[in-house]
Tab-separated table of C-alpha atoms in Angstrom:
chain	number	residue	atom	x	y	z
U	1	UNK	CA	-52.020	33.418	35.217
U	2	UNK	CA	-48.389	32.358	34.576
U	3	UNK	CA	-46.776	29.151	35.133
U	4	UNK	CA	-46.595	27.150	37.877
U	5	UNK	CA	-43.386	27.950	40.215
U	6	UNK	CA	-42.184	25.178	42.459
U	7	UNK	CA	-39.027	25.262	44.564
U	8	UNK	CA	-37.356	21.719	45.575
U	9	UNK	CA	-34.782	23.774	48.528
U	10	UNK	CA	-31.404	22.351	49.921
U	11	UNK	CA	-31.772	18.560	48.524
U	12	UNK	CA	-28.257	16.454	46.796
U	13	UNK	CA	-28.725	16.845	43.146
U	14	UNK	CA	-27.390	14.297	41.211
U	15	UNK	CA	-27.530	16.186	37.526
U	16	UNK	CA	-26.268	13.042	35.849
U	17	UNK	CA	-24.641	15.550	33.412
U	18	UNK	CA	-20.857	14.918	34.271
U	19	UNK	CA	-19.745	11.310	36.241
U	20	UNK	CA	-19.694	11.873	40.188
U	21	UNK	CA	-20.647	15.162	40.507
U	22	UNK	CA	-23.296	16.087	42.584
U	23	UNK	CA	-24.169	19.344	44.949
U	24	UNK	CA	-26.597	20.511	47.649
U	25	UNK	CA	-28.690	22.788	46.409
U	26	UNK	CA	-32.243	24.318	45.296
U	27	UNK	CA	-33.899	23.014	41.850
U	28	UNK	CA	-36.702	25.537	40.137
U	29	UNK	CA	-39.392	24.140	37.575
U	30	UNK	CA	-41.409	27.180	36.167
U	31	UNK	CA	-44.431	25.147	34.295
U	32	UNK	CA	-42.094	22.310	31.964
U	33	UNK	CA	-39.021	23.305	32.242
U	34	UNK	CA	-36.129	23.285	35.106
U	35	UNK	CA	-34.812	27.030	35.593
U	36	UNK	CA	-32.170	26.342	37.452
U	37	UNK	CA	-30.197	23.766	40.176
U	38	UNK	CA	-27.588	24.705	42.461
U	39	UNK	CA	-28.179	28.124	43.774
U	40	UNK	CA	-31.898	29.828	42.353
U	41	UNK	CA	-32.226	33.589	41.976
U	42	UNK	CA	-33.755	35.702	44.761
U	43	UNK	CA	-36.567	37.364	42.537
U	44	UNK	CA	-37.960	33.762	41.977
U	45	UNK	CA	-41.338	33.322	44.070
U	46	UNK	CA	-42.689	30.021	44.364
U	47	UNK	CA	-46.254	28.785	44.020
U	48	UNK	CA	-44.770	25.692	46.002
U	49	UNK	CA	-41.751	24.992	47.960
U	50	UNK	CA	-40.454	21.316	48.571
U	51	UNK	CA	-37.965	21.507	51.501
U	52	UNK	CA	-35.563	18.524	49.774
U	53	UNK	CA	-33.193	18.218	53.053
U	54	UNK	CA	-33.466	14.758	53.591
U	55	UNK	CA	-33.901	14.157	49.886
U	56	UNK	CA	-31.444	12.739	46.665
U	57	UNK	CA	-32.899	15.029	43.582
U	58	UNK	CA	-32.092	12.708	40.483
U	59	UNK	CA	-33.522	12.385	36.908
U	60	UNK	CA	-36.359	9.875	36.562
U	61	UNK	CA	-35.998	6.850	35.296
U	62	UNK	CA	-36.336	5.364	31.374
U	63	UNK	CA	-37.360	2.122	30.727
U	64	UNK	CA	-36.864	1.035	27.798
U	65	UNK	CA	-37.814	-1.940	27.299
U	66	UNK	CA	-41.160	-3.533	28.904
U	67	UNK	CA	-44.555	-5.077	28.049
U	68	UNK	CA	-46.419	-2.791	30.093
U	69	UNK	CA	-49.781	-4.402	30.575
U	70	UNK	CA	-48.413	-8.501	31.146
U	71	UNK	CA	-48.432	-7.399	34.737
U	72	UNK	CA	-52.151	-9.224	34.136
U	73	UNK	CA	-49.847	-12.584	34.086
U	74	UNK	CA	-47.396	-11.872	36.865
U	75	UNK	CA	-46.310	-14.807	38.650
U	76	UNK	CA	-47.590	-17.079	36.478
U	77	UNK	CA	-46.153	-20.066	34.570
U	78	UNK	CA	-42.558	-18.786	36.312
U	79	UNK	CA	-41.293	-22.293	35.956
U	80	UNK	CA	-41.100	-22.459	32.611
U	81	UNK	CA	-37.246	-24.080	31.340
U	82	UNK	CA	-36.740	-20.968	29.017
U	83	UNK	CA	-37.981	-18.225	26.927
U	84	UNK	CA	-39.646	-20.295	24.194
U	85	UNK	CA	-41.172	-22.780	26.917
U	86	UNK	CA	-42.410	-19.738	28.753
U	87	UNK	CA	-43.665	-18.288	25.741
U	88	UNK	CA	-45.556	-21.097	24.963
U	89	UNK	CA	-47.978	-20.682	27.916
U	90	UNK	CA	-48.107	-17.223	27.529
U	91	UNK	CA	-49.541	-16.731	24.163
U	92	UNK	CA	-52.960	-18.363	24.539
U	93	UNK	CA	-53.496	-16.203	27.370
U	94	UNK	CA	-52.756	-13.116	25.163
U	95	UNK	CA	-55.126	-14.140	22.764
U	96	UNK	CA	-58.095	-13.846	25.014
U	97	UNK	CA	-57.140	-10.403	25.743
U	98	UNK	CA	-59.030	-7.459	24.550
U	99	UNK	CA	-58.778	-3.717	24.710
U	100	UNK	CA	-60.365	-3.369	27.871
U	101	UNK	CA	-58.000	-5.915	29.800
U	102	UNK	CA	-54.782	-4.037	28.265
U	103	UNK	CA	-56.020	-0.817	29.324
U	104	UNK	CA	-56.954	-2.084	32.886
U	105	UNK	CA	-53.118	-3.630	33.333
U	106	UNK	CA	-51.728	-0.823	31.530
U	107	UNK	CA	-53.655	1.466	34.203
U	108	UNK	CA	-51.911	-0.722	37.091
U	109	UNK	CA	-48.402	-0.758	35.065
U	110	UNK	CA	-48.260	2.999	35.164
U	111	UNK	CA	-48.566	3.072	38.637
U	112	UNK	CA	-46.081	0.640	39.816
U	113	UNK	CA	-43.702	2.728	37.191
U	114	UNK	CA	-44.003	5.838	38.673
U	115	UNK	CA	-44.022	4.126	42.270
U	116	UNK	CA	-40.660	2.688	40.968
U	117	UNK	CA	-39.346	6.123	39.941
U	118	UNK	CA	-40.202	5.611	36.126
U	119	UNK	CA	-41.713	8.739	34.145
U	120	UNK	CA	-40.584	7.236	30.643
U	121	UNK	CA	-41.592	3.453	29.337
U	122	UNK	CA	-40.696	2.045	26.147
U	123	UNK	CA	-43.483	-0.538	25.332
U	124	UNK	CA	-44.111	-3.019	22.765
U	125	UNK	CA	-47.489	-4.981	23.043
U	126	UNK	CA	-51.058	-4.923	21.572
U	127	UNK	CA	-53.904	-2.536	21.870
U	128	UNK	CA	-52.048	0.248	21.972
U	129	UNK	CA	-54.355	3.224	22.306
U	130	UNK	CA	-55.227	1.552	25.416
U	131	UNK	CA	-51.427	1.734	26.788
U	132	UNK	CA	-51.334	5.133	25.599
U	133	UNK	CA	-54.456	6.156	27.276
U	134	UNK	CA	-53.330	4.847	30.762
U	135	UNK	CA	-50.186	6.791	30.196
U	136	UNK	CA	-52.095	10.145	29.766
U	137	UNK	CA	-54.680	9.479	32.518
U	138	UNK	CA	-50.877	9.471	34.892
U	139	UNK	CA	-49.597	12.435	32.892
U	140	UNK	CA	-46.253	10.013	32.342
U	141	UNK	CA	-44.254	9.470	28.894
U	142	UNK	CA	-44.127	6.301	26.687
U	143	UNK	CA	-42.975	5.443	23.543
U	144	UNK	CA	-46.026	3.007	22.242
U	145	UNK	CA	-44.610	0.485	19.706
U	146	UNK	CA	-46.775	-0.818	16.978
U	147	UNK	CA	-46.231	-3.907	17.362
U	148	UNK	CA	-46.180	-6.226	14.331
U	149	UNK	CA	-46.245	-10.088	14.394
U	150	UNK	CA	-46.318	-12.863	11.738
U	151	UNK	CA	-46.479	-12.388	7.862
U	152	UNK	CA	-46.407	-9.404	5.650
U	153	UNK	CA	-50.188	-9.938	4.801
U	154	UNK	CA	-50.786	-9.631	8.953
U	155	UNK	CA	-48.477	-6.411	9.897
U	156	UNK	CA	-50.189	-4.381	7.189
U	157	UNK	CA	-53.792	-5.430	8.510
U	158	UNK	CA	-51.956	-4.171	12.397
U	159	UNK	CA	-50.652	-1.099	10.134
U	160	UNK	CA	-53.834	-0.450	8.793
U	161	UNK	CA	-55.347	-0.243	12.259
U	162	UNK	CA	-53.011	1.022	14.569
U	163	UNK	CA	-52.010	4.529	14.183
U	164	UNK	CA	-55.545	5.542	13.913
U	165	UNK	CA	-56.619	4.317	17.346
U	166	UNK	CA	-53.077	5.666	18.915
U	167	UNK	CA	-53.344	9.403	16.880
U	168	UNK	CA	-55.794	10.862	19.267
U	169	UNK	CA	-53.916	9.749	22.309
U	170	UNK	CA	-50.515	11.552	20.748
U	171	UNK	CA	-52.264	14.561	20.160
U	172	UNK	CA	-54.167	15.080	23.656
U	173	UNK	CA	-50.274	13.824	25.342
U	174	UNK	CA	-48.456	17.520	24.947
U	175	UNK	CA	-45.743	15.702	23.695
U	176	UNK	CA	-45.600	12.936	26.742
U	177	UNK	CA	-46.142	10.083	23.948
U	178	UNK	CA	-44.420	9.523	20.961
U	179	UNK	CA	-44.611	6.346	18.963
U	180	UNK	CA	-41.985	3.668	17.510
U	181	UNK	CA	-42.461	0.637	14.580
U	182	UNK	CA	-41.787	-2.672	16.764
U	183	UNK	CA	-41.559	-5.533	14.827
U	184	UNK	CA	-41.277	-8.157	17.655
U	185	UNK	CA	-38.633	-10.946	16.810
U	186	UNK	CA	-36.792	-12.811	13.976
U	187	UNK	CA	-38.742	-16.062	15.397
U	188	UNK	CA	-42.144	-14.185	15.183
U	189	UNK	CA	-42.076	-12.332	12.010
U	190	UNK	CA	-40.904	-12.555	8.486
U	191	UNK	CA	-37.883	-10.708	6.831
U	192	UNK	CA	-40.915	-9.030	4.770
U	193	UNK	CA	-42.404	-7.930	7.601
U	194	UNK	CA	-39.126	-6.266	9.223
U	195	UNK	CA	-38.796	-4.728	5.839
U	196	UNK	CA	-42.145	-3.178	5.914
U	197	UNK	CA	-41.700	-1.867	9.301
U	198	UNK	CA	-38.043	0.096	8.441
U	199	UNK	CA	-39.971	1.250	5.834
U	200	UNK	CA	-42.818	2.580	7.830
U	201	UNK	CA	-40.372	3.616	10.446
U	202	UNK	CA	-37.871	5.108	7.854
U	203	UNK	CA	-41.496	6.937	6.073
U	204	UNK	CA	-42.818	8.297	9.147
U	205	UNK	CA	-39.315	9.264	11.068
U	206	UNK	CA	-40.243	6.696	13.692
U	207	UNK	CA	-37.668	4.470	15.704
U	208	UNK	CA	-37.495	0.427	15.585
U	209	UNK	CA	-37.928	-1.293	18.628
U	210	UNK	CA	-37.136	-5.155	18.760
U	211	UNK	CA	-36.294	-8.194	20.365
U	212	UNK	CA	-32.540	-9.473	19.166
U	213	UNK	CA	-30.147	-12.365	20.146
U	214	UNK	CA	-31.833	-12.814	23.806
U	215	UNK	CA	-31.437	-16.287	23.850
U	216	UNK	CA	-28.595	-19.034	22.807
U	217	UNK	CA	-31.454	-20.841	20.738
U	218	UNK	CA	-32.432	-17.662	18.518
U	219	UNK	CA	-28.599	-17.302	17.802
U	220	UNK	CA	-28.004	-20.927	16.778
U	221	UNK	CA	-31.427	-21.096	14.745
U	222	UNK	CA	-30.349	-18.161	13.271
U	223	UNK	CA	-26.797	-19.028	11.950
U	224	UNK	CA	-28.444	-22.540	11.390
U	225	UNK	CA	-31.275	-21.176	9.031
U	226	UNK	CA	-29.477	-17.946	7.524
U	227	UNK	CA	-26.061	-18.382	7.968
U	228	UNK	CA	-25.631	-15.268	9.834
U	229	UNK	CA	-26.029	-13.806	13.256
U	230	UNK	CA	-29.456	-12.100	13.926
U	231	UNK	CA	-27.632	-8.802	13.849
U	232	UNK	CA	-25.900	-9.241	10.760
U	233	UNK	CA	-29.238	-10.890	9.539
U	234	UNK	CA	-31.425	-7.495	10.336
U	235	UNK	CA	-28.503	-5.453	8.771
U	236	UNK	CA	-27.752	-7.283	5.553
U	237	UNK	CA	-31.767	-6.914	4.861
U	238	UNK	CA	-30.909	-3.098	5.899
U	239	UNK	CA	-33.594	-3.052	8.755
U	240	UNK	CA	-30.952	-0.303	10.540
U	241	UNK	CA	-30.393	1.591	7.645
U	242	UNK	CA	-31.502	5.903	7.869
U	243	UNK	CA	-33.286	5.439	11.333
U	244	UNK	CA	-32.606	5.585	14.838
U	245	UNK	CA	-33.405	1.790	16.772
U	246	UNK	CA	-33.680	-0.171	20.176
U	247	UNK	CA	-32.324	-3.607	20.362
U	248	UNK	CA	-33.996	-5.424	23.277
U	249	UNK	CA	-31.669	-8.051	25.030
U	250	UNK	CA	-28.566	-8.125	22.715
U	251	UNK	CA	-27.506	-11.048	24.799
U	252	UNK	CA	-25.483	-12.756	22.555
U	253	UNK	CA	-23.337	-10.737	20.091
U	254	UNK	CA	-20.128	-11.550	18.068
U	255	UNK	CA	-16.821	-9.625	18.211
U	256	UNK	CA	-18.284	-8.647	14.775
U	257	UNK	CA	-21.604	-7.693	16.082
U	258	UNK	CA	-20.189	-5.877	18.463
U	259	UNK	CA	-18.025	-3.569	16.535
U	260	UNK	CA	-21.038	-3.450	13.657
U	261	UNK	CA	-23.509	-2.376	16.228
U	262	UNK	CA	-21.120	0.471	17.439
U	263	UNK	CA	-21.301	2.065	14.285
U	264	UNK	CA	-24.981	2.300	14.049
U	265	UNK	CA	-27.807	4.436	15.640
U	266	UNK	CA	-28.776	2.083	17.782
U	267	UNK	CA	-29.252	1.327	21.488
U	268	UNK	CA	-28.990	-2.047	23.811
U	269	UNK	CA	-31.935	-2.357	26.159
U	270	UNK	CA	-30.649	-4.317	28.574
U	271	UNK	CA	-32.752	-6.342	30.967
U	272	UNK	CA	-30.702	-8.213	33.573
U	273	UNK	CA	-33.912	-9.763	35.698
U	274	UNK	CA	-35.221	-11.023	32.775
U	275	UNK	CA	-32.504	-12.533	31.066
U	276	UNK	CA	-31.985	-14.453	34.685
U	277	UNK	CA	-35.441	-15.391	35.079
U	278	UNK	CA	-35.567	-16.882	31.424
U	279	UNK	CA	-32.105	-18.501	32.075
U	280	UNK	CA	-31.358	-16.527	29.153
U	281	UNK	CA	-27.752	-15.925	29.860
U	282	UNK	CA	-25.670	-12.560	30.694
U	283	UNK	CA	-25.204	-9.721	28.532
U	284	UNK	CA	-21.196	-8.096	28.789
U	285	UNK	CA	-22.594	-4.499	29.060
U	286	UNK	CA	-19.070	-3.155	29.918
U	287	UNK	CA	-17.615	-4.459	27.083
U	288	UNK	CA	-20.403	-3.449	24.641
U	289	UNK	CA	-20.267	0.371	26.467
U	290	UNK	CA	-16.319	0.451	26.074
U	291	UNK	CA	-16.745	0.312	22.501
U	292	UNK	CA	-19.104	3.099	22.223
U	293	UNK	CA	-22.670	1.579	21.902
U	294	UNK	CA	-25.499	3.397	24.048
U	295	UNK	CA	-26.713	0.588	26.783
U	296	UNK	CA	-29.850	1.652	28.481
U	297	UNK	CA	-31.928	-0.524	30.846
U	298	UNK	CA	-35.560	-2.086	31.087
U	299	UNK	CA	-37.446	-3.974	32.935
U	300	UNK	CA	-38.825	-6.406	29.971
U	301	UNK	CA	-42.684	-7.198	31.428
U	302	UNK	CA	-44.000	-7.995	34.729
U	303	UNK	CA	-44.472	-11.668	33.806
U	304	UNK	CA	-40.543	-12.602	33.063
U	305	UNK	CA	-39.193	-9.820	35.740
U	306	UNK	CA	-42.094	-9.808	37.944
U	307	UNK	CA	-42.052	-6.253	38.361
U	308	UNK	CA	-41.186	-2.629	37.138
U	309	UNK	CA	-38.284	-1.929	39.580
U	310	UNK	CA	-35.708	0.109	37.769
U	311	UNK	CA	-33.766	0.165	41.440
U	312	UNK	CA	-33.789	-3.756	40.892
U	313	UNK	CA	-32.586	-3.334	37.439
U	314	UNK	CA	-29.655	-1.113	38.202
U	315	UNK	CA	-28.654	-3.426	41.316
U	316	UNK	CA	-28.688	-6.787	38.962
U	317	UNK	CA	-27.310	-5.321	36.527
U	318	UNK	CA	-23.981	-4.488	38.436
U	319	UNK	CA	-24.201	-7.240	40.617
U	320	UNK	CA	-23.603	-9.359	37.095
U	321	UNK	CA	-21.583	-7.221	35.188
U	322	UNK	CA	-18.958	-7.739	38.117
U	323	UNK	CA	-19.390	-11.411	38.567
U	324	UNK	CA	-19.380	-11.494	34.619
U	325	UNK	CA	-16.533	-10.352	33.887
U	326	UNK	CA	-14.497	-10.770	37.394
U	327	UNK	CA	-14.021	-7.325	37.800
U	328	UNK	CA	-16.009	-5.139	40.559
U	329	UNK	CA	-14.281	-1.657	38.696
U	330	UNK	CA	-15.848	-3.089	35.087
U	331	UNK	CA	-18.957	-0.005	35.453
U	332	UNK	CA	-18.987	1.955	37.894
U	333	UNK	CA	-22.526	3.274	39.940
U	334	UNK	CA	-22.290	6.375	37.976
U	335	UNK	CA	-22.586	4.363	34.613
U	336	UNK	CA	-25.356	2.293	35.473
U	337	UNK	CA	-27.477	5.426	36.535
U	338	UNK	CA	-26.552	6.608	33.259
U	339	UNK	CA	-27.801	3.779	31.607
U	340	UNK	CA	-31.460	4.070	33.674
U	341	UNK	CA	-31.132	7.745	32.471
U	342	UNK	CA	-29.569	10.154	29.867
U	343	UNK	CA	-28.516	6.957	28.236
U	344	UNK	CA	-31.953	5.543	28.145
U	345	UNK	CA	-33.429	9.263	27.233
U	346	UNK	CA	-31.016	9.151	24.330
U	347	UNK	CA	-32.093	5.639	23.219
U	348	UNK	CA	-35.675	7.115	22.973
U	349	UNK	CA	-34.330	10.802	21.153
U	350	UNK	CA	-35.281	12.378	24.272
U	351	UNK	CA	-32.244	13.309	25.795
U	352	UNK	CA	-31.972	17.053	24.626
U	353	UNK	CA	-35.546	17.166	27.038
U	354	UNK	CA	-35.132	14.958	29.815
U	355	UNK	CA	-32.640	12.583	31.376
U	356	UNK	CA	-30.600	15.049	33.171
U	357	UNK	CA	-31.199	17.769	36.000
U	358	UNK	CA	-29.978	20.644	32.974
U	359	UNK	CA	-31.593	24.181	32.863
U	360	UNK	CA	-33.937	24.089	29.860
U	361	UNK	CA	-34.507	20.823	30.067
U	362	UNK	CA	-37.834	19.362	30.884
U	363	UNK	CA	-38.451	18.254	34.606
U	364	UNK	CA	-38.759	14.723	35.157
U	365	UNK	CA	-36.984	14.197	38.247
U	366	UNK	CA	-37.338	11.866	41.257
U	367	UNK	CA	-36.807	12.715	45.038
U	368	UNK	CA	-35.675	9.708	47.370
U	369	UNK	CA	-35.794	9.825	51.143
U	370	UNK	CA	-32.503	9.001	52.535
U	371	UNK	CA	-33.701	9.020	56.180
U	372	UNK	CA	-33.785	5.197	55.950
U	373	UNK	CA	-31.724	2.520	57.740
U	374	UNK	CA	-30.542	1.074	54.469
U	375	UNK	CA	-29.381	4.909	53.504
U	376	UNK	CA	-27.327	5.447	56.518
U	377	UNK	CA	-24.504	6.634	56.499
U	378	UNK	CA	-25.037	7.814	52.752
U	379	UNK	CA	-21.274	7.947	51.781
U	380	UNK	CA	-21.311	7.626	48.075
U	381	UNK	CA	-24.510	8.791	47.044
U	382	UNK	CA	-24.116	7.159	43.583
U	383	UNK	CA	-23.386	4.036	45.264
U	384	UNK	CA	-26.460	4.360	47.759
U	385	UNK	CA	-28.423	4.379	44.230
U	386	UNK	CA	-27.489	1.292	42.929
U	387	UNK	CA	-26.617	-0.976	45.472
U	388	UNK	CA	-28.938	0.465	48.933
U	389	UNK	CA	-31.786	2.085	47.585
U	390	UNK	CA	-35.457	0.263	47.115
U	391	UNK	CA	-38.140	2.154	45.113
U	392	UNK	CA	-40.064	2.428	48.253
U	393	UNK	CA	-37.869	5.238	49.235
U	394	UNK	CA	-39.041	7.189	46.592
U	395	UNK	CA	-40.836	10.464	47.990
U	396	UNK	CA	-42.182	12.162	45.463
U	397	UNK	CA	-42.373	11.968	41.724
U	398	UNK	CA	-42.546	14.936	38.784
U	399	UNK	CA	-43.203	14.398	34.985
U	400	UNK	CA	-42.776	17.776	32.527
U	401	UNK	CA	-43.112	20.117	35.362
U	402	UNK	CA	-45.964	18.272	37.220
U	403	UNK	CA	-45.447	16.219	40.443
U	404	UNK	CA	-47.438	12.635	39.820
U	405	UNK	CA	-46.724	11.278	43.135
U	406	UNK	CA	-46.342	13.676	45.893
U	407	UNK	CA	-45.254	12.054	49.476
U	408	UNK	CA	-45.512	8.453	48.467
U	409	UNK	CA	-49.294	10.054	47.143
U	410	UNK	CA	-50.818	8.988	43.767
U	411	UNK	CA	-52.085	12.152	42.092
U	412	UNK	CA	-55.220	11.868	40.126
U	413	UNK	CA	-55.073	7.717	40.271
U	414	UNK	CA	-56.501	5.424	42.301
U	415	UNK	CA	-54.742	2.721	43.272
U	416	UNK	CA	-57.355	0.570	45.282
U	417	UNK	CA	-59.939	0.825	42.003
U	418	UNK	CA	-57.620	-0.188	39.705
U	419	UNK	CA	-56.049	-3.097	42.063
U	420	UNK	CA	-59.132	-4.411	42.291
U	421	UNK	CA	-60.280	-4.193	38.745
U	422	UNK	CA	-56.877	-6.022	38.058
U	423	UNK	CA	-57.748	-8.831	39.955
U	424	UNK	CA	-61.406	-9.104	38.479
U	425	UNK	CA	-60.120	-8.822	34.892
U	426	UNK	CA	-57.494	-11.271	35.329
U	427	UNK	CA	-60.260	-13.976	37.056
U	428	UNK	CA	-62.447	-13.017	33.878
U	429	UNK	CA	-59.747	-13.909	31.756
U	430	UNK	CA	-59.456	-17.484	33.552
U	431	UNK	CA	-62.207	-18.758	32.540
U	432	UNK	CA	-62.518	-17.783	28.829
């Protein structure tokens, strides 16, 4: 038996592959891989046919940045004054967590990510295995960080552990889940232990993944304690040096910083709800993408966002890059959907397989109903992304070939169960 052959027929295709341009057409997948979008050969015969007439065709959408399973505390403590406040309530509730919690929010996190369009997370948290797990059970992608806190002494007892448990869930993920060194902060860990983890990173060919300059506080502690920036901090103690990394937040940077950062192989995960929530401030993404650094966009976790809506992200995130910086022209629709996805797929190393609707390429792709009130008339269809569209209007979902939602359908996951052990878990974890 050969691969599968679907047909998505007569939908707008938004490639992402050159800025504005998008076509009606027809969009093959035989098994992975896209075989063609615009017009299809007539020899190909379809095991399935998707009539995409009423439908936007678009990449799916790369988070990269999130805490996958803190949906467990959504809507909880949101009145903290700021990050370090908030964090304060939220780490004794994260250490009563154990695998078996994780996995259960993780199992819930994947599905409100690929209700919100999201085939790709980039997640940095504990128990990883069980993040990676709920990942495979969807048949989505994630990038699993192994997360290190504290001391030298503590990340190698998390090294010890951690790629062990995660190893089996790589190899069972056909590729879907590939694995990054996330040392979480320069407030949480030592400059031994961000040494230790370029060198695991830099060992193993792995990318960094960390929080940097998301608050006023961690820049001014920062310059107080070091006498540097926490950029120029990580990269005097050559943390960026012969890898590939993601910066979370990167809400305050220098002139310096900014024209450091641009030479580096790094990306900006930007996370506009967030950084509002926390009353963290307001990163200038069009001035950090005008001089050349990669800006990609995440949610951050469901307890300082609430939620996993990359729609949301890409709204906010223009909405305040125009008030920011006084300009309405300062990044245009087309850029932000860049930044939810070729930009974040090439934050992650994935963008010569997904990120854009490109023959060869892997098929992660979204289909949105436009036959919606808030759709109508369509006009710019770019626009209607960023500023109209909710991710309710998302039809129908595919990962590597393989639809995972399917007429606002859940394939292979149910919902209900896993609501309800949510809920259970979280009252479990209440009175510990």
């Amino acid at each position: 038996m050969g691969a599968m052959k679907t047909l998505i027929s007569n939908a707008l295709i938004l490639p992402m592959t050159s800025e504005n341009v998008s076509f009606t057409g027809d969009i093959g997948i035989e098994g992975k891989k896209i075989v063609f979008a615009g017009k299809g050969p007539q020899d190909f015969v379809a095991d399935k046919t998707i009539d995409g007439s009423s439908f936007i065709a678009m990449p799916a959408l790369v988070n990269t940045h999130t805490h996958l399973s803190m949906g467990l505390m959504r809507n909880y403590k949101d009145t903290a004054a700021n990050l370090q406040d908030w964090l304060g309530e939220i780490f004794p509730i994260e250490a009563k967590l154990t695998d078996s919690d994780i996995l259960t929010a993780s199992r819930l996190g994947v599905i409100e990510s690929i209700q919100s369009g999201i085939t790709t997370f980039n997640d940095m948290y504990f128990s990883q295995a069980a993040t990676a797990q709920a990942a495979n059970e969807a048949g989505i992608r994630a990038c699993i960080g192994l997360t290190l806190f504290g001391n030298l002494e503590d990340s190698k007892k998390r090294m010890a552990k951690n790629p062990k448990d995660i190893r089996y869930e790589v190899e069972r993920s056909d590729g879907r889940i590939i694995v990054s060194v996330a040392p979480h902060a320069i407030y949480t860990c030592s400059a031994d232990t961000y040494r230790y983890g370029h060198d695991w990173a830099l060992d193993h060919q792995l990318l960094l993944h960390t929080h940097l300059s998301e608050t006023k506080a961690e820049f001014d502690e920062c310059i107080a304690e070091h006498g540097k920036t926490p950029l120029r901090y990580l990269y005097d103690m050559g943390i960026f040096s012969g890898i590939k990394s993601i910066l979370a937040h990167c809400v305050y940077l220098t002139d310096e910083d900014i024209r450091l950062l641009a030479t580096l192989d790094a990306s900006i995960a930007h996370n506009p709800t967030s950084n509002c929530k926390l009353a963290s401030g307001i990163a200038p993404i069009g001035n950090y993408s005008r001089q050349g650094i990669n800006v990609s966009l995440g949610t951050d976790g469901s307890s300082s966002n609430n939620n996993q809506n990359m729609f949301e992200e890409m709204h906010i995130a223009s909405l305040l890059s125009t008030v920011s910086s006084g300009n309405p022209g300062n990044l245009s629709p087309y850029k932000i959907l860049e930044m939810a996805t070729i930009n974040g797929a090439k934050a992650l190393g994935l963008d010569s397989r997904i990120g854009t609707i490109e023959v060869g390429k892997e098929a992660d792709l979204i289909l949105i109903d436009t036959k919606k009130s808030h759709l109508t008339p369509l006009n710019d269809p770019f626009s209607s992304l960023v500023f109209s569209t909710q991710a309710s209007d998302i039809d129908s979902v595919f990962c590597q070939g393989k639809l995972v939602m399917e007429n606002k359908n859940l394939l292979g996951l149910d919902f209900e169960s896993i609501r309800e052990q949510t809920n259970a878990c979280w009252d479990d974890i209440q009175k510990r």
